[in-house]
Amino acid sequence: MTTLSAAARQALQQALQQAAALGLAASSVVGGTATTGAVALTSAAGTKVRLRSSSTKVVVPTSITVPAGAKTGSFAISTYRVTSTTQVTLAATANGVTVRTKLTLTR
């Protein structure tokens, strides 16, 4: 049986930590209104989560770091005004696993 060093155990835990869910404070907002999002991970090892938006009308941070010991991390979402109802896909990726949700912008 092989014994892993503390550093190897930590690296393995981080590699196993994946994005499990992506949620929004509101699924629909008036364009120009700020809201928040949260990403849930499969374990509490601490990891960097990449974020992206399918539209320039919705701005999210490039990434957030969920600290060791936590399974969730939140982030601010900025939106811009739209001329018609617009549905935007938001995505969060941790260790190769991506989860998505939709945010609807209204006039």
XYZ file of N, CA and C in Angstrom:
321
model
N 0.834 -1.173 0.000
C 0.000 0.000 0.000
C 0.888 1.249 0.000
N 0.576 2.194 -0.858
C 1.345 3.423 -0.973
C 0.755 4.490 -0.059
N 1.622 5.199 0.639
C 1.190 6.293 1.504
C 1.462 7.607 0.782
N 0.451 8.449 0.705
C 0.598 9.746 0.045
C 1.078 10.799 1.028
N 1.917 11.698 0.539
C 2.340 12.828 1.357
C 1.170 13.790 1.527
N 1.275 14.693 2.467
C 0.215 15.682 2.689
C -0.015 16.510 1.429
N 1.055 16.881 0.745
C 0.926 17.675 -0.478
C 0.218 16.873 -1.576
N 0.533 15.596 -1.681
C -0.106 14.751 -2.696
C -1.584 14.555 -2.372
N -1.919 14.380 -1.094
C -3.328 14.240 -0.695
C -4.109 15.504 -1.032
N -3.513 16.665 -0.746
C -4.184 17.930 -1.034
C -4.387 18.095 -2.544
N -3.382 17.756 -3.334
C -3.500 17.867 -4.786
C -4.596 16.941 -5.305
N -4.682 15.738 -4.756
C -5.718 14.792 -5.164
C -7.105 15.307 -4.793
N -7.246 15.862 -3.586
C -8.539 16.418 -3.173
C -8.961 17.541 -4.101
N -8.032 18.417 -4.451
C -8.367 19.528 -5.329
C -8.745 19.034 -6.721
N -8.073 17.992 -7.202
C -8.391 17.452 -8.521
C -9.772 16.819 -8.531
N -10.202 16.262 -7.397
C -11.510 15.621 -7.321
C -12.642 16.617 -7.115
N -12.300 17.825 -6.694
C -13.328 18.831 -6.439
C -13.831 19.377 -7.764
N -15.131 19.236 -7.983
C -15.719 19.657 -9.240
C -16.929 20.543 -8.984
N -17.289 21.320 -10.006
C -18.493 22.142 -9.931
C -19.707 21.223 -9.910
N -20.643 21.484 -8.994
C -21.839 20.649 -8.875
C -23.104 21.409 -9.262
N -23.158 22.709 -8.960
C -24.363 23.494 -9.251
C -24.000 24.968 -9.367
N -24.800 25.680 -10.148
C -24.647 27.122 -10.324
C -26.018 27.736 -10.115
N -26.131 28.637 -9.144
C -27.418 29.243 -8.831
C -27.372 30.756 -8.918
N -28.550 31.354 -9.027
C -28.686 32.807 -9.124
C -29.653 33.305 -8.065
N -29.411 34.513 -7.568
C -30.340 35.122 -6.615
C -31.694 35.353 -7.281
N -31.673 35.635 -8.579
C -32.905 35.823 -9.362
C -32.648 35.272 -10.757
N -33.611 34.558 -11.313
C -33.420 34.000 -12.656
C -33.744 35.013 -13.750
N -34.377 36.128 -13.354
C -34.730 37.172 -14.300
C -34.557 38.530 -13.627
N -33.870 39.455 -14.308
C -33.685 40.811 -13.778
C -33.859 41.810 -14.905
N -34.175 43.038 -14.554
C -34.221 44.126 -15.527
C -32.782 44.466 -15.896
N -32.499 44.542 -17.194
C -31.156 44.897 -17.638
C -30.689 46.178 -16.983
N -29.467 46.213 -16.518
C -28.920 47.357 -15.787
C -28.949 47.136 -14.287
N -29.573 46.039 -13.850
C -29.683 45.704 -12.431
C -28.599 44.699 -12.054
N -28.017 44.858 -10.883
C -27.024 43.900 -10.391
C -27.725 42.761 -9.664
N -27.099 41.601 -9.665
C -27.595 40.461 -8.911
C -26.385 39.646 -8.455
N -26.614 38.497 -7.869
C -25.509 37.655 -7.419
C -25.717 36.215 -7.873
N -24.619 35.494 -7.921
C -24.643 34.079 -8.252
C -23.825 33.320 -7.229
N -24.004 32.007 -7.214
C -23.238 31.152 -6.315
C -22.954 29.833 -7.016
N -21.777 29.306 -6.769
C -21.399 28.009 -7.307
C -21.174 27.056 -6.141
N -21.689 25.833 -6.279
C -21.497 24.793 -5.271
C -20.537 23.752 -5.837
N -19.648 23.269 -4.983
C -18.665 22.268 -5.380
C -18.985 20.926 -4.739
N -18.376 19.867 -5.264
C -18.641 18.524 -4.755
C -17.962 18.238 -3.425
N -16.910 18.986 -3.095
C -16.223 18.793 -1.815
C -15.609 20.101 -1.358
N -15.188 20.135 -0.121
C -14.675 21.372 0.477
C -13.157 21.349 0.555
N -12.489 21.343 -0.577
C -11.030 21.306 -0.578
C -10.398 22.638 -0.956
N -11.184 23.567 -1.456
C -10.662 24.858 -1.906
C -10.176 24.757 -3.341
N -10.742 25.563 -4.217
C -10.333 25.511 -5.625
C -10.739 26.782 -6.363
N -10.133 26.969 -7.516
C -10.462 28.095 -8.389
C -11.564 27.652 -9.345
N -12.572 28.498 -9.506
C -13.693 28.215 -10.402
C -13.709 29.298 -11.481
N -13.647 28.866 -12.745
C -13.734 29.816 -13.855
C -15.194 30.108 -14.146
N -15.487 31.381 -14.406
C -16.854 31.807 -14.711
C -16.886 32.454 -16.085
N -18.016 32.301 -16.767
C -18.159 33.007 -18.043
C -19.634 33.229 -18.367
N -19.848 34.206 -19.239
C -21.182 34.593 -19.679
C -21.216 34.491 -21.197
N -22.380 34.103 -21.730
C -22.515 33.986 -23.184
C -22.779 35.331 -23.857
N -22.927 36.388 -23.061
C -23.255 37.701 -23.624
C -22.485 38.812 -22.921
N -22.145 39.839 -23.673
C -21.492 41.007 -23.068
C -22.475 41.833 -22.246
N -23.762 41.502 -22.307
C -24.783 42.202 -21.513
C -24.781 41.755 -20.050
N -24.092 40.653 -19.775
C -23.979 40.145 -18.406
C -22.500 39.930 -18.104
N -22.008 40.589 -17.059
C -20.588 40.532 -16.717
C -20.408 39.813 -15.383
N -19.558 38.780 -15.417
C -19.190 38.038 -14.205
C -17.673 38.089 -14.063
N -17.151 37.861 -12.861
C -15.690 37.792 -12.725
C -15.135 36.642 -13.567
N -13.908 36.735 -13.989
C -13.268 35.662 -14.752
C -13.198 34.383 -13.927
N -12.956 34.541 -12.618
C -12.888 33.372 -11.743
C -13.108 33.814 -10.301
N -13.433 32.829 -9.470
C -13.474 33.033 -8.027
C -12.725 31.869 -7.395
N -12.259 32.069 -6.188
C -11.620 30.989 -5.453
C -12.512 30.626 -4.282
N -12.924 29.372 -4.254
C -13.690 28.863 -3.116
C -12.645 28.392 -2.109
N -12.606 28.992 -0.915
C -11.535 28.673 0.027
C -11.630 27.251 0.581
N -10.501 26.742 1.040
C -10.466 25.431 1.678
C -11.467 25.415 2.825
N -12.190 24.325 2.952
C -13.192 24.195 4.006
C -14.580 24.654 3.590
N -14.693 25.306 2.436
C -15.997 25.785 1.952
C -16.399 24.985 0.716
N -17.697 24.795 0.545
C -18.210 24.097 -0.636
C -18.907 25.041 -1.599
N -19.091 26.303 -1.208
C -19.755 27.270 -2.079
C -18.992 28.587 -2.116
N -19.185 29.302 -3.203
C -18.617 30.630 -3.345
C -19.603 31.501 -4.099
N -19.678 32.766 -3.734
C -20.616 33.670 -4.401
C -19.854 34.716 -5.206
N -20.571 35.342 -6.126
C -19.952 36.351 -6.976
C -21.004 37.354 -7.429
N -20.537 38.557 -7.741
C -21.407 39.634 -8.214
C -21.625 39.498 -9.719
N -22.828 39.861 -10.149
C -23.178 39.852 -11.566
C -23.674 41.253 -11.931
N -23.040 41.861 -12.927
C -23.480 43.159 -13.448
C -24.198 42.914 -14.768
N -25.241 43.700 -15.011
C -25.952 43.570 -16.279
C -26.084 44.932 -16.943
N -26.301 44.907 -18.236
C -26.529 46.120 -19.008
C -27.951 46.111 -19.558
N -28.459 47.302 -19.840
C -29.806 47.412 -20.400
C -29.908 46.698 -21.735
N -31.090 46.179 -21.990
C -31.354 45.483 -23.258
C -32.589 46.102 -23.908
N -32.695 45.968 -25.218
C -33.852 46.519 -25.937
C -34.991 45.510 -26.029
N -34.687 44.241 -25.787
C -35.712 43.200 -25.765
C -35.269 42.114 -24.778
N -36.196 41.279 -24.373
C -35.870 40.205 -23.432
C -34.746 39.353 -24.010
N -33.724 39.125 -23.201
C -32.527 38.407 -23.639
C -32.175 37.329 -22.633
N -31.996 36.115 -23.113
C -31.592 35.023 -22.234
C -30.095 34.792 -22.391
N -29.398 34.740 -21.247
C -27.941 34.611 -21.234
C -27.573 33.349 -20.456
N -26.616 32.605 -20.980
C -26.125 31.416 -20.286
C -24.893 31.784 -19.482
N -24.894 31.403 -18.206
C -23.724 31.567 -17.340
C -23.156 30.187 -17.080
N -21.830 30.096 -17.020
C -21.175 28.806 -16.802
C -20.096 28.923 -15.743
N -19.938 27.855 -14.977
C -18.877 27.750 -13.967
C -18.156 26.434 -14.205
N -16.813 26.487 -14.226
C -16.011 25.290 -14.475
C -14.985 25.116 -13.369
N -14.947 23.917 -12.797
C -13.926 23.557 -11.806
C -13.409 22.171 -12.152
N -12.111 22.070 -12.344
C -11.448 20.799 -12.646
C -12.110 20.047 -13.794
N -12.425 20.777 -14.860
C -12.921 20.159 -16.072
C -14.413 19.889 -16.130
N -15.130 20.139 -15.043
C -16.579 19.926 -15.033
C -17.268 21.283 -15.075
N -18.176 21.444 -16.039
C -18.877 22.712 -16.222
C -20.356 22.545 -15.904
N -20.883 23.507 -15.148
C -22.324 23.582 -14.891
C -22.816 24.907 -15.446
N -24.091 24.925 -15.882
C -24.642 26.123 -16.525
C -26.010 26.461 -15.943
N -26.352 27.731 -16.088
C -27.701 28.187 -15.750
C -28.013 29.357 -16.674
N -29.276 29.749 -16.686
C -29.718 30.847 -17.559
C -30.178 32.033 -16.715
N -29.846 33.225 -17.189
C -30.311 34.484 -16.603
C -31.050 35.231 -17.705
N -32.262 35.648 -17.405
C -33.055 36.397 -18.375
C -33.003 37.878 -18.042
N -32.665 38.695 -19.023
C -32.665 40.163 -18.887
C -33.929 40.686 -19.556
N -34.625 41.557 -18.851
C -35.832 42.168 -19.412
C -35.615 43.672 -19.556
N -36.549 44.313 -20.275
C -36.484 45.768 -20.460
C -37.009 46.493 -19.256
